[in-house]
Coordinates of N, CA and C in Angstrom, one line a residue:
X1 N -16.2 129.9 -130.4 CA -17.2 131.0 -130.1 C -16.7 131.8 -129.0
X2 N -17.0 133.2 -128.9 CA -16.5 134.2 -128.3 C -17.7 134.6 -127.4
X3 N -18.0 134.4 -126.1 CA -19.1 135.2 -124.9 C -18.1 136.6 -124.7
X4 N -19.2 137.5 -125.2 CA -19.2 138.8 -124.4 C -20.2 139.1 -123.2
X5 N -19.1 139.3 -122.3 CA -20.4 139.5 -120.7 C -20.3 140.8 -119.9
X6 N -21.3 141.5 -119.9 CA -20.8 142.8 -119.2 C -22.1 142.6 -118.2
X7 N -21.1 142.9 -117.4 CA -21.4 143.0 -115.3 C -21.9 144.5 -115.2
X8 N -23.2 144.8 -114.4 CA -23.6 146.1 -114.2 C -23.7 145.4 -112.8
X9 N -23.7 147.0 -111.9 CA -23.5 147.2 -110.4 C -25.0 149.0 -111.1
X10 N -26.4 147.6 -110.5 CA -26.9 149.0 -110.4 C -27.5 149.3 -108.8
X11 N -27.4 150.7 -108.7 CA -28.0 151.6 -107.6 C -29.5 150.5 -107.6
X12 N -30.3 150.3 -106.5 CA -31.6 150.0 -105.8 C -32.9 150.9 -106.8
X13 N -32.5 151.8 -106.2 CA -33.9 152.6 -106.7 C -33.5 152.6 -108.1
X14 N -32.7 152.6 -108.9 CA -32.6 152.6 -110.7 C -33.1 151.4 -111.1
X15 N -32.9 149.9 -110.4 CA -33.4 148.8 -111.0 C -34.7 148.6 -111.9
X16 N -35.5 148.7 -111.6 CA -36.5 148.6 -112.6 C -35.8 149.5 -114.0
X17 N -35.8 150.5 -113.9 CA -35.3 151.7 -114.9 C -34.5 150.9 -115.6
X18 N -33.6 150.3 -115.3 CA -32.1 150.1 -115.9 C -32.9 148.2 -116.4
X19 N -33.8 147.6 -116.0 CA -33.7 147.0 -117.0 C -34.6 146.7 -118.4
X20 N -35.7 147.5 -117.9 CA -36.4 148.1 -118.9 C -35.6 148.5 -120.0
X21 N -34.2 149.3 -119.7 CA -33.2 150.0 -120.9 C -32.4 148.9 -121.4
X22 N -32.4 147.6 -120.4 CA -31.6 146.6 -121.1 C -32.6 146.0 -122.2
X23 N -33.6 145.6 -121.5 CA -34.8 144.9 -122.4 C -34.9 146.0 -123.7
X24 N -35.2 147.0 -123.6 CA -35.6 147.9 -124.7 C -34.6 148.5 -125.9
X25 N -33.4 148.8 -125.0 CA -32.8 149.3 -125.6 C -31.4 148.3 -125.9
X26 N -30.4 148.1 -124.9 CA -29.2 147.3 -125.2 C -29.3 146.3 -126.2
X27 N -30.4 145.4 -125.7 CA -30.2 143.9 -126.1 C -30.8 144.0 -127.6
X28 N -31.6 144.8 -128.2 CA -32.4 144.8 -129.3 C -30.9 145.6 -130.7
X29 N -30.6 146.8 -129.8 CA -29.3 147.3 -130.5 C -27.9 146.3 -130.9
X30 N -27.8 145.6 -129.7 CA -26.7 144.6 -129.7 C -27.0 143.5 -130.8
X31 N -28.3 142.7 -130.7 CA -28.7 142.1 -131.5 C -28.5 142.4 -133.4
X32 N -29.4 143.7 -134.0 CA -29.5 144.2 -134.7 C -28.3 144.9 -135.3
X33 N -27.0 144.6 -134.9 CA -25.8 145.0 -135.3 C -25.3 143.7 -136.0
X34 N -25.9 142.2 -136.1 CA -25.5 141.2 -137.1 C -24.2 140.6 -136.5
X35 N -23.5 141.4 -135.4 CA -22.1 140.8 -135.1 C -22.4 140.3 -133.6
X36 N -23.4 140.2 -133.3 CA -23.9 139.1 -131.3 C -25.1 138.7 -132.0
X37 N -25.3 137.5 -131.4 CA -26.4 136.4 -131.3 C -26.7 135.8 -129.5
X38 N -27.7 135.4 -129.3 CA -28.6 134.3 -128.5 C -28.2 135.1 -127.0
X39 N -28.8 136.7 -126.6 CA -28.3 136.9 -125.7 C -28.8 136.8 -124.6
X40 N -28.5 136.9 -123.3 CA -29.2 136.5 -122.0 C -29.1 137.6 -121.1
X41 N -29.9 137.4 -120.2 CA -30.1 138.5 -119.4 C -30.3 137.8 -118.1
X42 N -29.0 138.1 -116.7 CA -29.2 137.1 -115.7 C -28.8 138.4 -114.3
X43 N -29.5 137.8 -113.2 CA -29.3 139.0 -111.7 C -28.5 137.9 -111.5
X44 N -27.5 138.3 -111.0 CA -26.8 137.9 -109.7 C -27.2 137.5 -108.9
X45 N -26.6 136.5 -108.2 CA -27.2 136.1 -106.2 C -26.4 136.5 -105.3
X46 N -25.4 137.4 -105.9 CA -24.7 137.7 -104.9 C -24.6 139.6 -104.2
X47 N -24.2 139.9 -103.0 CA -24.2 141.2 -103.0 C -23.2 141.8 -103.2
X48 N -22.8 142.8 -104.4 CA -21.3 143.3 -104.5 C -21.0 144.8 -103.5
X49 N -22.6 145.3 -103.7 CA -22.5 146.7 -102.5 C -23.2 146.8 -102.3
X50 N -23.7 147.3 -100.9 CA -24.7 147.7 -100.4 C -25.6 148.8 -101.0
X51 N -27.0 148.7 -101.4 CA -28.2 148.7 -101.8 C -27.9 148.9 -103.3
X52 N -27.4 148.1 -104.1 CA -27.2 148.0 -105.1 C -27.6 146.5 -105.6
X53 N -28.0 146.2 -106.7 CA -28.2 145.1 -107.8 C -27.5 145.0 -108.6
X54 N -27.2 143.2 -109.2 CA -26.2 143.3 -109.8 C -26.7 142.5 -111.1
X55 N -26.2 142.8 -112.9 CA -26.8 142.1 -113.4 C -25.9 141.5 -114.3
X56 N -25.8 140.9 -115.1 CA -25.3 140.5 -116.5 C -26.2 140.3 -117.7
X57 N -25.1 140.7 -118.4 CA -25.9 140.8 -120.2 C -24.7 140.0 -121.1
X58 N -25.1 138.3 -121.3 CA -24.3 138.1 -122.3 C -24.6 137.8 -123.7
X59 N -23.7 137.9 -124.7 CA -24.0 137.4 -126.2 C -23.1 136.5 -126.6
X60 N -23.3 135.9 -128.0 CA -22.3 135.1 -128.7 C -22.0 136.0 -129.7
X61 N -20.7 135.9 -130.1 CA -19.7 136.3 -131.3 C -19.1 135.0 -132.0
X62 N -18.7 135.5 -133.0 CA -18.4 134.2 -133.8 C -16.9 134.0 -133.6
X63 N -16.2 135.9 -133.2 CA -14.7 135.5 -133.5 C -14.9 136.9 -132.6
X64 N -13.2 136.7 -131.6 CA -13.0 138.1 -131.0 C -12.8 139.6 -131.6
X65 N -13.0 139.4 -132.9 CA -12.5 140.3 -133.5 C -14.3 141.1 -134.1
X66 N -15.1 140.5 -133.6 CA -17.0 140.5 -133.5 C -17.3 141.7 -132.9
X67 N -16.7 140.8 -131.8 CA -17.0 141.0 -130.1 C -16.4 142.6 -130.4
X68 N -15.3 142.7 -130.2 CA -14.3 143.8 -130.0 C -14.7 144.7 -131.1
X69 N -15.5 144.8 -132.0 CA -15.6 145.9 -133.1 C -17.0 146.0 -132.5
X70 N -17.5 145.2 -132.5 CA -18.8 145.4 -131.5 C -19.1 146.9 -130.1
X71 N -18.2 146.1 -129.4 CA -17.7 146.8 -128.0 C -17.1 147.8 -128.1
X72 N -16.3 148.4 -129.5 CA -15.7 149.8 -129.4 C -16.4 150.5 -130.3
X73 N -17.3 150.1 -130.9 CA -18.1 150.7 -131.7 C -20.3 150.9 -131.4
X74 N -20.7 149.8 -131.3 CA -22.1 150.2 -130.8 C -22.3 150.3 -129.4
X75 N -21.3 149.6 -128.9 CA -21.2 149.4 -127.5 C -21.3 150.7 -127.0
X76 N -19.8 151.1 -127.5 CA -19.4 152.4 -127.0 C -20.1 153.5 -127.1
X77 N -21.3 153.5 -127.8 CA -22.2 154.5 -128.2 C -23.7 154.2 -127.0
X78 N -23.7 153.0 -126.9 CA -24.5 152.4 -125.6 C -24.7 152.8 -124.1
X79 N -23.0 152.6 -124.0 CA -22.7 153.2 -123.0 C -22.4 154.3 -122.3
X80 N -22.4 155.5 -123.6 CA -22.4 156.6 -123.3 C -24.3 157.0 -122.8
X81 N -24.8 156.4 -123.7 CA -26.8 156.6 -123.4 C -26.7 156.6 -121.7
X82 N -25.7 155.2 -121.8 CA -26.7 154.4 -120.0 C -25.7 155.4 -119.1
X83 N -24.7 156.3 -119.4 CA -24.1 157.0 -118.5 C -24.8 158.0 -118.6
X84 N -25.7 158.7 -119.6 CA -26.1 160.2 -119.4 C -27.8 159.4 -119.3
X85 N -27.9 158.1 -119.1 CA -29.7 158.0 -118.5 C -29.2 157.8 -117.1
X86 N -28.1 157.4 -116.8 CA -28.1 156.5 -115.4 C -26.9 157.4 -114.8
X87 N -26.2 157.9 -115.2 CA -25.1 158.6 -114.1 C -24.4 157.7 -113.4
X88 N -23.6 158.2 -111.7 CA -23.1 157.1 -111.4 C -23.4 156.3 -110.5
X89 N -25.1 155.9 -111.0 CA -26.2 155.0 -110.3 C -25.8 153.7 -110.8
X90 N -25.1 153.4 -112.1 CA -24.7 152.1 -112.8 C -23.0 152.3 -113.2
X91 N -22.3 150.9 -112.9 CA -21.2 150.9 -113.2 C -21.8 149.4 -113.7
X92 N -20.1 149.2 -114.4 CA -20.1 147.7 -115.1 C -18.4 147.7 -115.7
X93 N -18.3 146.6 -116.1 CA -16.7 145.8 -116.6 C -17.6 144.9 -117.9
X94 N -16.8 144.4 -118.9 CA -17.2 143.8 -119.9 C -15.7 142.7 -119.9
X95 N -16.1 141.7 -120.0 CA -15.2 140.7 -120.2 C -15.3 139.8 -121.4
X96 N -14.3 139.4 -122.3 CA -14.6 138.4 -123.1 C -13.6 137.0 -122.8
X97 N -15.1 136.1 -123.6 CA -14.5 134.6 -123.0 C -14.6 133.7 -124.1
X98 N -13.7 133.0 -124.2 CA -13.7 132.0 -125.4 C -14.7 130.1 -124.6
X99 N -15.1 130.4 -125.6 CA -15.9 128.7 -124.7 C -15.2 127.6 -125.5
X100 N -14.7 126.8 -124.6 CA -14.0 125.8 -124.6 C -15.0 124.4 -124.4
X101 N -14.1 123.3 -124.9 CA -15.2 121.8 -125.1 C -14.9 121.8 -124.0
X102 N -15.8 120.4 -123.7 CA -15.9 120.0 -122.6 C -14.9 118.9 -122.4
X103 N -14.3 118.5 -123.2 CA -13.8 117.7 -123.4 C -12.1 117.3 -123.9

């Protein structure tokens, strides 16, 4: 199984805003594409910059090749929204991770 996790760095005063657009809009689009499942929505405890919030949004793919048609295709259409609702109030990185046994 393949975690896709993308890191947002949002501005103070955008927080509520930005996750309202996660809740409403990202996670329901990401979903509804058939290629992510079981996604999460987690803050950070840590501070990366001053008066800024930090979040993660991850999903499951079944195979990197999900993920990655995912990410250059609805994604990429996602992320153009949250740059022309949010400007350069929100930045983020998207990483993919393979989950390994535990064992």
């Amino acid at each position: 199984m393949i975690i896709l996790n993308t890191s947002f760095h949002v501005h103070a005063s955008l927080a509520d805003k930005f996750k309202v657009w996660v809740r409403q809009s990202y996670i329901p689009a990401a979903k509804s594409s058939g290629l992510l499942k079981s996604p999460r929505f987690a803050a950070l405890l840590i501070e990366v910059q001053e008066d800024c919030l930090s979040y993660a949004v991850s999903f499951e793919a079944a195979n990197i090749e999900d993920a990655v048609k995912w990410h250059d295709n609805e994604g990429a259409a996602l992320r153009s929204e949250l740059h022309r609702s949010f400007g350069e109030g929100v930045v983020f990185f998207t990483t993919y991770m393979e989950e390994l046994s535990l064992f």
